[in-house]
């Protein structure tokens, strides 16, 4: 659709205000493999897959493995040479939409890659109807029940030279660096969905508080609860502005910068967790009931605090960047759009 990150974030935020699962299915197309193919792919990949993305087909991304989540460099997925191409052997876990998607972007080791390191890691696009691909199972989860995570097995799946999105060079980790940088699109989309879900929960709580009376007073007349709404709205707005900064810095067709994306994801994940939790509290027993949408929003955004790099991994990145001197003192506050 030619959307940049900012437009994608607006759509994701609005969808997630009502239903995060539906937003995630759009996130897979907006900020998932199709955007990676558009930015990094060869002509063959673009011609083959982008029209299908435009038609609304689902794409998925396979990074995580049972023994390699946050520590992606522990991944085992590997390519072995086969004539002018390769064979892929991999087992990918927690692949959102993997059992329904037409293609999967699989991070894997290229020949010569050193196990346990980032050297030689790259990515290929795999047609999920190809021989050797199977759905090994799906996860039953706390939330996000409108979209499912699958376990995908790749047993000797043929990979053509044209299927390579990012080649892995066994001499360095340049391929992994490129892939990690591109994940910032997904991180910002994740942050946008958190803002949307929290916004929806906050709005719902406000409507309820104006309607609900406790004895002779409406909930919205109680100062202790007014302050709560003020704090939640301020926290959410701060997180939204951090996201906006990362999106504006990406510009049209660019990639959101890593530090600002990590801060945006961290702030939006935490704000959503807090706002959705407190919104439940503001509705009392009804907040906890499935008759109202707040408990679902809370269960849904809980998963967003884990996917696309956990809250802790964002903190690791921000902390080491600052402590390692990669961000000059006082530089961050200057990085405001238009400053
Ligand atoms: C809803 C959802 C959708 C997902 N979709 C996809 C998908 O489409 N494709 C895909 O490939 N993966 C997907 N994932 C997987 C997700 O990326 C991983 O779950 C995540 O990276 C964490 O890996 P892990 O589960 O193995 O946890 P672990 O890496 O085992 O981590 C366990 C805990 O330890 C913490 N931890 C780990 N290392 C450190 C450290 N160095 N310092 C401090 N704390 C640390 C983590 O933050 C976490 O709290 C999804 C996950 C969820 C929940």
CSV table of C-alpha atoms and ligand atoms in Angstrom, one decimal:
chain,number,residue,atom,x,y,z
A,1,UNK,CA,0.0,0.0,0.0
A,2,UNK,CA,3.1,2.2,0.0
A,3,UNK,CA,2.6,3.1,3.6
A,4,UNK,CA,5.5,4.4,5.7
A,5,UNK,CA,6.0,3.5,9.3
A,6,UNK,CA,4.0,6.5,10.6
A,7,UNK,CA,0.9,5.6,8.5
A,8,UNK,CA,1.2,1.9,9.5
A,9,UNK,CA,1.4,3.0,13.2
A,10,UNK,CA,-1.8,5.1,12.9
A,11,UNK,CA,-3.7,2.2,11.4
A,12,UNK,CA,-2.3,-0.3,13.9
A,13,UNK,CA,-3.2,2.0,16.8
A,14,UNK,CA,-6.8,2.4,15.6
A,15,UNK,CA,-7.3,-1.3,15.1
A,16,UNK,CA,-5.7,-2.2,18.4
A,17,UNK,CA,-8.0,0.3,20.2
A,18,UNK,CA,-10.7,-2.3,19.5
A,19,UNK,CA,-8.9,-5.6,18.9
A,20,UNK,CA,-5.2,-6.3,19.1
A,21,UNK,CA,-5.4,-9.7,17.3
A,22,UNK,CA,-6.8,-8.1,14.2
A,23,UNK,CA,-4.1,-5.4,14.4
A,24,UNK,CA,-1.4,-8.1,14.6
A,25,UNK,CA,-2.5,-9.7,11.4
A,26,UNK,CA,-2.1,-6.3,9.7
A,27,UNK,CA,1.3,-5.8,11.4
A,28,UNK,CA,2.6,-9.0,9.8
A,29,UNK,CA,2.0,-7.4,6.4
A,30,UNK,CA,2.8,-3.7,7.2
A,31,UNK,CA,6.0,-4.3,9.2
A,32,UNK,CA,6.8,-7.9,8.6
A,33,UNK,CA,8.3,-9.8,5.6
A,34,UNK,CA,6.6,-7.7,2.9
A,35,UNK,CA,8.3,-4.6,4.1
A,36,UNK,CA,11.6,-6.5,4.4
A,37,UNK,CA,11.2,-7.8,0.9
A,38,UNK,CA,10.4,-4.3,-0.4
A,39,UNK,CA,13.5,-2.8,1.3
A,40,UNK,CA,16.0,-5.6,1.1
A,41,UNK,CA,14.8,-8.1,-1.5
A,42,UNK,CA,16.0,-8.8,-5.0
A,43,UNK,CA,13.8,-8.2,-8.0
A,44,UNK,CA,12.7,-11.9,-8.1
A,45,UNK,CA,11.5,-11.8,-4.5
A,46,UNK,CA,9.6,-8.6,-5.0
A,47,UNK,CA,7.9,-9.8,-8.1
A,48,UNK,CA,6.9,-13.1,-6.6
A,49,UNK,CA,5.7,-12.0,-3.2
A,50,UNK,CA,4.7,-8.3,-3.1
A,51,UNK,CA,1.6,-8.7,-5.3
A,52,UNK,CA,0.4,-11.5,-2.9
A,53,UNK,CA,0.9,-9.2,0.1
A,54,UNK,CA,-1.1,-6.5,-1.7
A,55,UNK,CA,-3.9,-9.1,-2.3
A,56,UNK,CA,-4.0,-9.6,1.5
A,57,UNK,CA,-2.2,-12.9,1.9
A,58,UNK,CA,-0.5,-13.5,5.2
A,59,UNK,CA,3.2,-13.7,5.7
A,60,UNK,CA,5.1,-14.8,8.8
A,61,UNK,CA,8.5,-14.5,10.3
A,62,UNK,CA,10.6,-17.4,11.9
A,63,UNK,CA,13.3,-16.2,14.2
A,64,UNK,CA,12.7,-17.9,17.5
A,65,UNK,CA,13.6,-21.5,18.2
A,66,UNK,CA,12.9,-23.6,21.3
A,67,UNK,CA,16.5,-22.9,22.5
A,68,UNK,CA,17.0,-19.5,20.9
A,69,UNK,CA,14.7,-16.7,21.8
A,70,UNK,CA,16.3,-13.5,23.2
A,71,UNK,CA,19.6,-15.1,22.4
A,72,UNK,CA,19.1,-15.3,18.6
A,73,UNK,CA,22.7,-16.1,18.0
A,74,UNK,CA,22.0,-19.6,19.5
A,75,UNK,CA,19.8,-20.4,16.5
A,76,UNK,CA,20.4,-23.8,14.8
A,77,UNK,CA,18.5,-23.2,11.6
A,78,UNK,CA,20.9,-23.9,8.7
A,79,UNK,CA,21.4,-24.0,5.0
A,80,UNK,CA,23.5,-26.7,3.4
A,81,UNK,CA,24.7,-26.4,-0.2
A,82,UNK,CA,22.6,-28.3,-2.8
A,83,UNK,CA,23.7,-27.6,-6.4
A,84,UNK,CA,23.2,-24.0,-7.3
A,85,UNK,CA,21.0,-23.5,-4.1
A,86,UNK,CA,20.6,-24.9,-0.6
A,87,UNK,CA,18.6,-27.1,1.6
A,88,UNK,CA,17.0,-25.6,4.8
A,89,UNK,CA,16.8,-27.5,8.0
A,90,UNK,CA,15.1,-25.6,10.8
A,91,UNK,CA,12.6,-25.7,13.6
A,92,UNK,CA,11.0,-22.4,14.3
A,93,UNK,CA,8.8,-21.7,17.4
A,94,UNK,CA,6.2,-19.1,18.1
A,95,UNK,CA,5.7,-18.1,14.5
A,96,UNK,CA,2.6,-15.8,14.4
A,97,UNK,CA,0.2,-16.9,11.7
A,98,UNK,CA,2.7,-19.7,10.6
A,99,UNK,CA,-0.1,-22.2,10.1
A,100,UNK,CA,-2.0,-19.9,7.7
A,101,UNK,CA,0.7,-17.8,6.0
A,102,UNK,CA,1.8,-18.3,2.3
A,103,UNK,CA,5.5,-17.6,3.0
A,104,UNK,CA,7.9,-17.4,6.0
A,105,UNK,CA,10.9,-15.2,6.4
A,106,UNK,CA,13.3,-17.6,8.0
A,107,UNK,CA,16.5,-16.4,9.8
A,108,UNK,CA,19.1,-19.1,9.4
A,109,UNK,CA,22.8,-19.9,9.2
A,110,UNK,CA,24.5,-19.9,5.9
A,111,UNK,CA,27.3,-22.5,5.1
A,112,UNK,CA,30.5,-21.9,7.2
A,113,UNK,CA,28.5,-20.1,9.9
A,114,UNK,CA,30.0,-20.5,13.4
A,115,UNK,CA,27.4,-22.0,15.9
A,116,UNK,CA,26.7,-19.8,18.9
A,117,UNK,CA,27.8,-16.6,17.1
A,118,UNK,CA,26.1,-14.1,14.8
A,119,UNK,CA,28.6,-14.9,12.0
A,120,UNK,CA,26.9,-16.2,8.9
A,121,UNK,CA,23.3,-15.5,9.9
A,122,UNK,CA,21.1,-14.3,7.1
A,123,UNK,CA,17.5,-14.9,6.0
A,124,UNK,CA,15.6,-16.6,3.2
A,125,UNK,CA,12.0,-16.5,2.1
A,126,UNK,CA,10.3,-19.9,2.1
A,127,UNK,CA,7.1,-20.8,0.3
A,128,UNK,CA,5.1,-22.7,2.9
A,129,UNK,CA,3.6,-25.0,0.4
A,130,UNK,CA,7.1,-26.3,-0.5
A,131,UNK,CA,8.0,-30.0,0.2
A,132,UNK,CA,9.5,-30.5,3.6
A,133,UNK,CA,7.5,-27.8,5.4
A,134,UNK,CA,5.2,-28.9,8.1
A,135,UNK,CA,3.2,-27.3,11.0
A,136,UNK,CA,4.3,-29.2,14.0
A,137,UNK,CA,1.8,-27.5,16.4
A,138,UNK,CA,0.2,-24.4,17.6
A,139,UNK,CA,0.2,-22.6,21.0
A,140,UNK,CA,-2.8,-22.1,23.3
A,141,UNK,CA,-2.3,-18.7,24.9
A,142,UNK,CA,-3.4,-16.3,27.6
A,143,UNK,CA,-4.5,-13.7,25.1
A,144,UNK,CA,-4.3,-12.8,21.4
A,145,UNK,CA,-6.7,-15.6,20.7
A,146,UNK,CA,-7.7,-14.2,17.3
A,147,UNK,CA,-4.2,-15.0,15.9
A,148,UNK,CA,-2.2,-18.1,16.6
A,149,UNK,CA,1.5,-18.9,16.9
A,150,UNK,CA,2.7,-22.0,15.2
A,151,UNK,CA,5.7,-24.3,15.3
A,152,UNK,CA,7.1,-24.8,11.9
A,153,UNK,CA,9.5,-27.6,10.8
A,154,UNK,CA,11.6,-27.3,7.7
A,155,UNK,CA,13.1,-30.6,6.7
A,156,UNK,CA,15.6,-30.3,3.8
A,157,UNK,CA,13.5,-27.6,2.1
A,158,UNK,CA,14.9,-26.5,-1.2
A,159,UNK,CA,16.0,-22.9,-1.3
A,160,UNK,CA,16.8,-21.2,-4.6
A,161,UNK,CA,19.4,-18.4,-5.0
A,162,UNK,CA,16.5,-16.0,-5.6
A,163,UNK,CA,14.9,-16.9,-2.3
A,164,UNK,CA,17.8,-15.2,-0.3
A,165,UNK,CA,16.7,-12.0,1.3
A,166,UNK,CA,19.9,-11.3,3.3
A,167,UNK,CA,22.9,-13.5,2.7
A,168,UNK,CA,24.9,-14.6,5.7
A,169,UNK,CA,28.7,-14.0,5.4
A,170,UNK,CA,30.6,-16.6,7.6
A,171,UNK,CA,33.3,-14.0,8.1
A,172,UNK,CA,31.1,-11.5,10.0
A,173,UNK,CA,27.7,-10.7,11.4
A,174,UNK,CA,26.7,-8.1,8.8
A,175,UNK,CA,23.7,-10.2,7.8
A,176,UNK,CA,22.4,-10.4,11.4
A,177,UNK,CA,23.0,-6.6,11.9
A,178,UNK,CA,20.9,-5.8,8.8
A,179,UNK,CA,18.1,-8.1,10.0
A,180,UNK,CA,18.1,-6.7,13.5
A,181,UNK,CA,18.0,-3.2,12.2
A,182,UNK,CA,14.9,-4.0,10.2
A,183,UNK,CA,13.1,-5.4,13.2
A,184,UNK,CA,12.7,-1.8,14.3
A,185,UNK,CA,9.8,-1.6,12.0
A,186,UNK,CA,8.1,-4.4,13.9
A,187,UNK,CA,9.1,-2.8,17.2
A,188,UNK,CA,7.4,0.4,16.3
A,189,UNK,CA,4.3,-1.4,15.1
A,190,UNK,CA,4.2,-3.3,18.4
A,191,UNK,CA,4.5,-0.1,20.3
A,192,UNK,CA,1.7,1.5,18.2
A,193,UNK,CA,-0.6,-1.5,19.1
A,194,UNK,CA,0.2,-1.0,22.7
A,195,UNK,CA,-0.7,2.6,22.6
A,196,UNK,CA,-4.0,1.8,20.8
A,197,UNK,CA,-5.0,-1.0,23.2
A,198,UNK,CA,-4.3,1.3,26.2
A,199,UNK,CA,-6.1,4.2,24.6
A,200,UNK,CA,-9.2,2.0,24.1
A,201,UNK,CA,-9.1,0.8,27.7
A,202,UNK,CA,-8.7,4.4,29.0
A,203,UNK,CA,-11.6,5.6,26.9
A,204,UNK,CA,-13.7,2.8,28.1
A,205,UNK,CA,-12.9,3.5,31.7
A,206,UNK,CA,-13.7,7.2,31.3
A,207,UNK,CA,-17.2,6.4,29.8
A,208,UNK,CA,-17.8,4.0,32.6
A,209,UNK,CA,-16.7,6.4,35.3
A,210,UNK,CA,-19.1,9.1,34.0
A,211,UNK,CA,-21.9,6.7,34.1
A,212,UNK,CA,-21.3,4.7,37.3
A,213,UNK,CA,-22.5,6.0,40.6
A,214,UNK,CA,-21.3,4.7,44.0
A,215,UNK,CA,-23.8,5.8,46.5
A,216,UNK,CA,-24.7,9.4,45.7
A,217,UNK,CA,-21.6,10.2,43.7
A,218,UNK,CA,-20.4,9.3,40.2
A,219,UNK,CA,-16.9,7.7,40.0
A,220,UNK,CA,-15.8,10.6,37.8
A,221,UNK,CA,-16.5,13.0,40.7
A,222,UNK,CA,-14.0,11.2,43.0
A,223,UNK,CA,-10.7,13.1,43.1
A,224,UNK,CA,-8.6,10.0,43.8
A,225,UNK,CA,-9.9,8.5,40.6
A,226,UNK,CA,-9.6,11.8,38.6
A,227,UNK,CA,-5.9,11.8,39.5
A,228,UNK,CA,-5.6,8.2,38.4
A,229,UNK,CA,-7.0,9.1,35.0
A,230,UNK,CA,-4.7,12.1,34.8
A,231,UNK,CA,-1.6,10.0,35.5
A,232,UNK,CA,-2.6,7.2,33.1
A,233,UNK,CA,-3.3,9.7,30.3
A,234,UNK,CA,0.0,11.5,30.9
A,235,UNK,CA,2.0,8.2,30.9
A,236,UNK,CA,0.3,7.0,27.7
A,237,UNK,CA,0.8,10.4,26.0
A,238,UNK,CA,4.5,10.3,26.9
A,239,UNK,CA,4.9,6.8,25.4
A,240,UNK,CA,3.0,7.9,22.3
A,241,UNK,CA,5.4,10.8,21.8
A,242,UNK,CA,8.5,8.6,22.1
A,243,UNK,CA,7.0,6.4,19.4
A,244,UNK,CA,6.2,9.4,17.3
A,245,UNK,CA,9.8,10.5,17.5
A,246,UNK,CA,11.1,7.2,16.3
A,247,UNK,CA,8.6,7.2,13.4
A,248,UNK,CA,9.4,10.8,12.4
A,249,UNK,CA,13.1,10.0,12.4
A,250,UNK,CA,12.5,7.0,10.1
A,251,UNK,CA,10.9,9.3,7.6
A,252,UNK,CA,9.2,7.9,4.5
A,253,UNK,CA,10.8,4.7,3.3
A,254,UNK,CA,13.5,4.7,6.0
A,255,UNK,CA,14.0,2.5,9.1
A,256,UNK,CA,13.3,3.7,12.6
A,257,UNK,CA,16.6,4.2,14.5
A,258,UNK,CA,17.5,1.5,17.1
A,259,UNK,CA,17.8,3.5,20.3
A,260,UNK,CA,14.7,5.5,19.8
A,261,UNK,CA,12.7,2.4,18.7
A,262,UNK,CA,13.9,0.5,21.8
A,263,UNK,CA,12.8,3.4,24.1
A,264,UNK,CA,9.5,3.6,22.3
A,265,UNK,CA,8.8,-0.1,22.6
A,266,UNK,CA,9.8,-0.2,26.2
A,267,UNK,CA,7.7,2.9,27.2
A,268,UNK,CA,4.7,1.8,25.2
A,269,UNK,CA,4.8,-1.8,26.5
A,270,UNK,CA,5.0,-0.6,30.1
A,271,UNK,CA,2.4,2.1,29.7
A,272,UNK,CA,-0.1,-0.3,28.1
A,273,UNK,CA,0.4,-2.9,30.9
A,274,UNK,CA,-0.2,-0.2,33.5
A,275,UNK,CA,-3.1,1.6,31.8
A,276,UNK,CA,-5.0,-1.7,30.9
A,277,UNK,CA,-4.4,-3.0,34.5
A,278,UNK,CA,-5.7,0.2,36.1
A,279,UNK,CA,-8.6,0.5,33.7
A,280,UNK,CA,-9.8,-2.9,34.9
A,281,UNK,CA,-9.5,-1.7,38.5
A,282,UNK,CA,-11.5,1.4,37.7
A,283,UNK,CA,-14.4,-0.7,36.5
A,284,UNK,CA,-14.3,-2.8,39.7
A,285,UNK,CA,-15.8,-6.3,39.3
A,286,UNK,CA,-17.1,-5.5,35.8
A,287,UNK,CA,-13.5,-4.8,34.7
A,288,UNK,CA,-12.6,-8.3,35.5
A,289,UNK,CA,-15.6,-9.7,33.7
A,290,UNK,CA,-15.6,-11.0,30.1
A,291,UNK,CA,-18.8,-8.9,29.5
A,292,UNK,CA,-16.4,-5.9,29.2
A,293,UNK,CA,-13.4,-5.8,26.8
A,294,UNK,CA,-10.8,-4.6,29.3
A,295,UNK,CA,-9.6,-8.0,30.6
A,296,UNK,CA,-9.1,-9.0,26.9
A,297,UNK,CA,-7.0,-5.9,26.2
A,298,UNK,CA,-4.9,-6.7,29.2
A,299,UNK,CA,-4.3,-10.3,28.2
A,300,UNK,CA,-3.5,-9.2,24.6
A,301,UNK,CA,-1.0,-6.5,25.3
A,302,UNK,CA,0.8,-8.9,27.8
A,303,UNK,CA,2.0,-10.8,24.7
A,304,UNK,CA,3.2,-7.6,23.1
A,305,UNK,CA,5.6,-7.1,26.0
A,306,UNK,CA,7.3,-10.4,25.0
A,307,UNK,CA,7.1,-10.4,21.2
A,308,UNK,CA,9.6,-8.4,19.0
A,309,UNK,CA,12.2,-8.4,21.7
A,310,UNK,CA,11.1,-8.5,25.4
A,311,UNK,CA,11.0,-5.5,27.7
A,312,UNK,CA,14.2,-6.7,29.3
A,313,UNK,CA,16.0,-6.9,25.9
A,314,UNK,CA,15.0,-3.3,25.1
A,315,UNK,CA,16.4,-2.3,28.5
A,316,UNK,CA,19.7,-4.2,27.8
A,317,UNK,CA,20.0,-2.4,24.5
A,318,UNK,CA,19.3,1.1,25.9
A,319,UNK,CA,21.4,0.5,29.0
A,320,UNK,CA,24.5,-0.8,27.2
A,321,UNK,CA,24.2,1.9,24.5
A,322,UNK,CA,24.2,4.7,27.1
A,323,UNK,CA,26.8,3.1,29.4
A,324,UNK,CA,29.1,2.2,26.5
A,325,UNK,CA,29.2,5.8,25.4
A,326,UNK,CA,27.5,5.1,22.0
A,327,UNK,CA,25.1,7.9,22.8
A,328,UNK,CA,26.9,11.2,23.6
A,329,UNK,CA,25.7,12.8,26.8
A,330,UNK,CA,22.7,15.2,26.2
A,331,UNK,CA,22.4,13.9,22.6
A,332,UNK,CA,19.0,12.2,23.1
A,333,UNK,CA,17.0,15.2,24.1
A,334,UNK,CA,18.2,17.0,21.0
A,335,UNK,CA,16.8,14.3,18.7
A,336,UNK,CA,13.3,15.8,18.6
A,337,UNK,CA,11.7,16.0,15.3
A,338,UNK,CA,12.3,19.5,14.0
A,339,UNK,CA,14.9,20.3,16.7
B,1,LIG,C1,2.6,-13.0,21.1
B,1,LIG,C2,3.9,-13.4,20.6
B,1,LIG,C3,4.2,-13.4,19.3
B,1,LIG,C4,5.4,-13.9,18.8
B,1,LIG,N1,5.6,-13.9,17.4
B,1,LIG,C5,6.8,-14.3,17.0
B,1,LIG,C6,7.0,-14.5,15.6
B,1,LIG,O1,6.1,-14.2,14.8
B,1,LIG,N2,8.2,-15.0,15.1
B,1,LIG,C7,9.2,-15.3,16.0
B,1,LIG,O2,10.3,-15.7,15.5
B,1,LIG,N3,9.0,-15.2,17.3
B,1,LIG,C8,7.9,-14.7,17.8
B,1,LIG,N4,7.7,-14.6,19.2
B,1,LIG,C9,8.7,-15.1,20.1
B,1,LIG,C10,9.4,-14.0,20.8
B,1,LIG,O3,10.2,-13.2,20.0
B,1,LIG,C11,10.2,-14.6,22.0
B,1,LIG,O4,9.3,-15.2,22.9
B,1,LIG,C12,11.1,-13.6,22.7
B,1,LIG,O5,12.1,-13.1,21.8
B,1,LIG,C13,11.7,-14.2,24.0
B,1,LIG,O6,12.3,-15.4,23.7
B,1,LIG,P1,12.0,-16.6,24.7
B,1,LIG,O7,10.5,-16.8,24.7
B,1,LIG,O8,12.8,-17.8,24.2
B,1,LIG,O9,12.4,-16.2,26.1
B,1,LIG,P2,13.9,-16.2,26.7
B,1,LIG,O10,14.8,-15.7,25.7
B,1,LIG,O11,14.1,-17.6,27.2
B,1,LIG,O12,13.8,-15.2,27.9
B,1,LIG,C14,13.1,-15.6,29.2
B,1,LIG,C15,13.1,-14.4,30.1
B,1,LIG,O13,14.4,-14.0,30.3
B,1,LIG,C16,14.6,-12.6,29.9
B,1,LIG,N5,16.0,-12.5,29.4
B,1,LIG,C17,16.5,-13.2,28.4
B,1,LIG,N6,17.8,-12.8,28.2
B,1,LIG,C18,18.0,-11.8,29.0
B,1,LIG,C19,19.1,-10.9,29.3
B,1,LIG,N7,20.3,-11.0,28.6
B,1,LIG,N8,19.0,-10.0,30.3
B,1,LIG,C20,17.8,-9.8,31.0
B,1,LIG,N9,16.8,-10.6,30.8
B,1,LIG,C21,16.8,-11.6,29.8
B,1,LIG,C22,13.6,-12.4,28.9
B,1,LIG,O14,13.3,-11.0,28.7
B,1,LIG,C23,12.4,-13.2,29.4
B,1,LIG,O15,11.7,-12.4,30.4
B,1,LIG,C24,6.4,-14.2,19.7
B,1,LIG,C25,6.2,-14.2,21.1
B,1,LIG,C26,4.9,-13.8,21.5
B,1,LIG,C27,4.6,-13.8,23.0
